[in-house]
C-alpha cells in the first residue's frame, strides 16, 4: 500500500487476512484531507463487503479518497467509482437485512421445536429445591455452594427466582 499526499509518500505493509490490522489502522489514522489510499488489489484492503464499506467510510471521514490499482471500478476519486461503491453498499445493506431476517426465522423455528438457548442451568430442579431447603434450615450460602460445586452467588440468586 502506498499513501499519496500532496508532498509526501509512505510505504507500509498490510496484511488483509486479519480483521484486526494495526498497520491499516495506522495508515487510515495518518490520512489527511486530499490524500489517496492506494492498494494493489481490493482483497488486500477488506475480506468482506461490510469490512470494505466500514474501511471506506473511515477513509472518507478522514477527508481522503481510495483507489485500487487492479480493480478500476473501486476508485472514490471518480464519479463512476463512487457510483459503483454506492451500489455495492446498497447491495451489502440488503444482504445484511436478508441474513438478519433468516437468522430470526431460524431462531423462532428452533424455539418452536424445543431448542433452548443460553447456558445450561448449573443446578437441576432437585438441586435447587434442596439448596433452598438447606438455606431455610440456616446453612450458609458458602456451605451450600461448596456442596453443589457452584458459587455462593448462584445459591443467593435462587431465592429471587
Short mmCIF file of C-alpha atoms in Angstrom, two decimals:
data_model
loop_
_atom_site.label_atom_id
_atom_site.label_comp_id
_atom_site.label_asym_id
_atom_site.label_seq_id
_atom_site.Cartn_x
_atom_site.Cartn_y
_atom_site.Cartn_z
CA UNK A 1 0.00 0.00 0.00
CA UNK A 2 1.23 3.46 -0.81
CA UNK A 3 -0.14 6.58 0.83
CA UNK A 4 -0.10 9.50 -1.55
CA UNK A 5 -0.20 13.03 -0.27
CA UNK A 6 0.49 16.40 -1.77
CA UNK A 7 4.16 16.39 -0.69
CA UNK A 8 4.95 13.04 0.86
CA UNK A 9 4.77 9.29 0.31
CA UNK A 10 4.92 6.49 2.81
CA UNK A 11 5.06 2.74 2.32
CA UNK A 12 3.76 0.26 4.87
CA UNK A 13 2.84 -3.40 4.84
CA UNK A 14 -0.74 -4.51 5.13
CA UNK A 15 -1.99 -7.98 5.99
CA UNK A 16 -5.52 -8.31 4.65
CA UNK A 17 -6.10 -11.76 6.16
CA UNK A 18 -6.72 -10.38 9.63
CA UNK A 19 -9.64 -8.23 10.74
CA UNK A 20 -7.58 -6.57 13.46
CA UNK A 21 -4.89 -4.91 11.35
CA UNK A 22 -2.80 -2.34 13.19
CA UNK A 23 -0.91 -1.24 10.06
CA UNK A 24 -4.18 -0.46 8.26
CA UNK A 25 -5.47 1.44 11.28
CA UNK A 26 -2.21 3.39 11.42
CA UNK A 27 -2.40 4.19 7.68
CA UNK A 28 -6.01 5.39 7.95
CA UNK A 29 -5.19 7.47 11.03
CA UNK A 30 -2.36 9.16 9.10
CA UNK A 31 -4.65 10.12 6.20
CA UNK A 32 -5.48 13.77 5.79
CA UNK A 33 -7.63 15.98 3.60
CA UNK A 34 -6.80 15.38 -0.08
CA UNK A 35 -4.83 12.15 0.47
CA UNK A 36 -5.48 8.98 -1.55
CA UNK A 37 -5.07 5.48 -0.13
CA UNK A 38 -3.90 3.16 -2.92
CA UNK A 39 -3.90 -0.65 -2.76
CA UNK A 40 -2.76 -3.19 -5.35
CA UNK A 41 -5.86 -5.37 -5.03
CA UNK A 42 -9.15 -4.78 -3.27
CA UNK A 43 -8.95 -8.06 -1.34
CA UNK A 44 -5.84 -6.70 0.41
CA UNK A 45 -7.97 -3.97 1.97
CA UNK A 46 -11.04 -5.95 3.08
CA UNK A 47 -12.21 -9.54 3.33
CA UNK A 48 -15.95 -8.85 3.26
CA UNK A 49 -18.32 -6.29 1.82
CA UNK A 50 -19.16 -4.98 5.28
CA UNK A 51 -15.45 -4.66 6.13
CA UNK A 52 -14.83 -2.82 2.84
CA UNK A 53 -17.66 -0.37 3.45
CA UNK A 54 -16.54 0.31 7.03
CA UNK A 55 -12.96 0.90 5.85
CA UNK A 56 -14.08 3.18 3.02
CA UNK A 57 -16.24 5.11 5.48
CA UNK A 58 -13.23 5.64 7.76
CA UNK A 59 -11.16 6.81 4.78
CA UNK A 60 -13.91 9.20 3.71
CA UNK A 61 -14.27 10.63 7.23
CA UNK A 62 -10.54 11.42 7.14
CA UNK A 63 -11.18 13.54 4.04
CA UNK A 64 -9.22 11.13 1.85
CA UNK A 65 -10.08 9.05 -1.20
CA UNK A 66 -9.40 5.43 -2.14
CA UNK A 67 -8.07 3.68 -5.24
CA UNK A 68 -7.42 0.07 -6.18
CA UNK A 69 -4.86 -0.48 -8.95
CA UNK A 70 -6.25 -3.82 -10.21
CA UNK A 71 -9.97 -3.09 -9.64
CA UNK A 72 -10.58 0.05 -11.68
CA UNK A 73 -14.20 0.34 -10.53
CA UNK A 74 -13.08 0.71 -6.89
CA UNK A 75 -11.96 4.31 -7.10
CA UNK A 76 -13.57 7.02 -4.95
CA UNK A 77 -11.68 9.72 -6.84
CA UNK A 78 -14.06 9.41 -9.83
CA UNK A 79 -17.87 9.75 -10.08
CA UNK A 80 -18.13 6.27 -11.67
CA UNK A 81 -16.14 4.71 -8.84
CA UNK A 82 -18.29 6.41 -6.19
CA UNK A 83 -21.41 5.17 -8.02
CA UNK A 84 -20.15 1.59 -8.05
CA UNK A 85 -19.26 1.70 -4.37
CA UNK A 86 -22.68 3.21 -3.53
CA UNK A 87 -24.43 0.40 -5.42
CA UNK A 88 -22.19 -2.11 -3.66
CA UNK A 89 -23.11 -0.51 -0.34
CA UNK A 90 -26.82 -0.82 -1.11
CA UNK A 91 -26.42 -4.47 -2.02
CA UNK A 92 -24.45 -5.11 1.17
CA UNK A 93 -27.16 -3.47 3.27
CA UNK A 94 -29.83 -5.58 1.54
CA UNK A 95 -27.74 -8.73 2.07
CA UNK A 96 -27.34 -7.87 5.76
CA UNK A 97 -31.11 -7.45 6.10
CA UNK A 98 -31.70 -10.86 4.47
CA UNK A 99 -29.21 -12.51 6.83
CA UNK A 100 -30.85 -10.94 9.90
CA UNK A 101 -34.36 -11.99 8.83
CA UNK A 102 -33.26 -15.56 8.04
CA UNK A 103 -31.46 -15.80 11.37
CA UNK A 104 -34.56 -14.59 13.22
CA UNK A 105 -36.72 -17.11 11.33
CA UNK A 106 -34.34 -19.93 12.18
CA UNK A 107 -34.24 -18.93 15.85
CA UNK A 108 -38.06 -18.84 16.02
CA UNK A 109 -38.30 -22.23 14.29
CA UNK A 110 -35.72 -23.75 16.65
CA UNK A 111 -37.56 -22.44 19.72
CA UNK A 112 -40.83 -23.88 18.37
CA UNK A 113 -39.03 -27.24 18.06
CA UNK A 114 -37.97 -27.08 21.71
CA UNK A 115 -34.37 -25.90 21.33
CA UNK A 116 -33.25 -23.92 24.37
CA UNK A 117 -30.78 -21.06 24.05
CA UNK A 118 -28.28 -19.82 26.59
CA UNK A 119 -26.20 -21.51 29.24
CA UNK A 120 -27.18 -24.82 30.73
CA UNK A 121 -28.54 -24.48 34.28
CA UNK A 122 -25.82 -25.14 36.86
CA UNK A 123 -28.31 -26.88 39.18
CA UNK A 124 -31.06 -29.39 38.44
CA UNK A 125 -34.58 -28.66 39.74
CA UNK A 126 -33.98 -31.17 42.55
CA UNK A 127 -30.67 -29.49 43.49
CA UNK A 128 -32.38 -26.08 43.51
CA UNK A 129 -35.10 -27.33 45.83
CA UNK A 130 -32.51 -28.97 48.10
CA UNK A 131 -30.39 -25.81 48.19
CA UNK A 132 -33.45 -23.72 49.12
CA UNK A 133 -34.40 -26.24 51.84
CA UNK A 134 -30.87 -26.10 53.30
CA UNK A 135 -30.88 -22.31 53.13
CA UNK A 136 -34.18 -22.19 55.02
CA UNK A 137 -32.65 -24.58 57.59
CA UNK A 138 -29.93 -22.00 58.27
CA UNK A 139 -26.89 -23.29 56.38
CA UNK A 140 -24.64 -20.56 54.97
CA UNK A 141 -24.54 -19.77 51.27
CA UNK A 142 -20.88 -20.77 51.09
CA UNK A 143 -21.51 -24.21 52.63
CA UNK A 144 -24.40 -24.93 50.25
CA UNK A 145 -22.41 -23.66 47.26
CA UNK A 146 -19.43 -25.85 48.14
CA UNK A 147 -21.74 -28.89 48.41
CA UNK A 148 -23.14 -28.37 44.89
CA UNK A 149 -19.93 -27.07 43.28
CA UNK A 150 -21.25 -23.61 42.39
CA UNK A 151 -20.54 -20.08 43.60
CA UNK A 152 -22.31 -18.64 46.63
CA UNK A 153 -23.95 -16.07 44.33
CA UNK A 154 -25.67 -18.88 42.40
CA UNK A 155 -27.26 -20.02 45.65
CA UNK A 156 -28.13 -16.41 46.62
CA UNK A 157 -29.96 -15.92 43.29
CA UNK A 158 -32.15 -18.98 43.90
CA UNK A 159 -34.25 -17.03 46.37
CA UNK A 160 -35.16 -14.44 43.75
CA UNK A 161 -36.24 -16.91 41.05
#
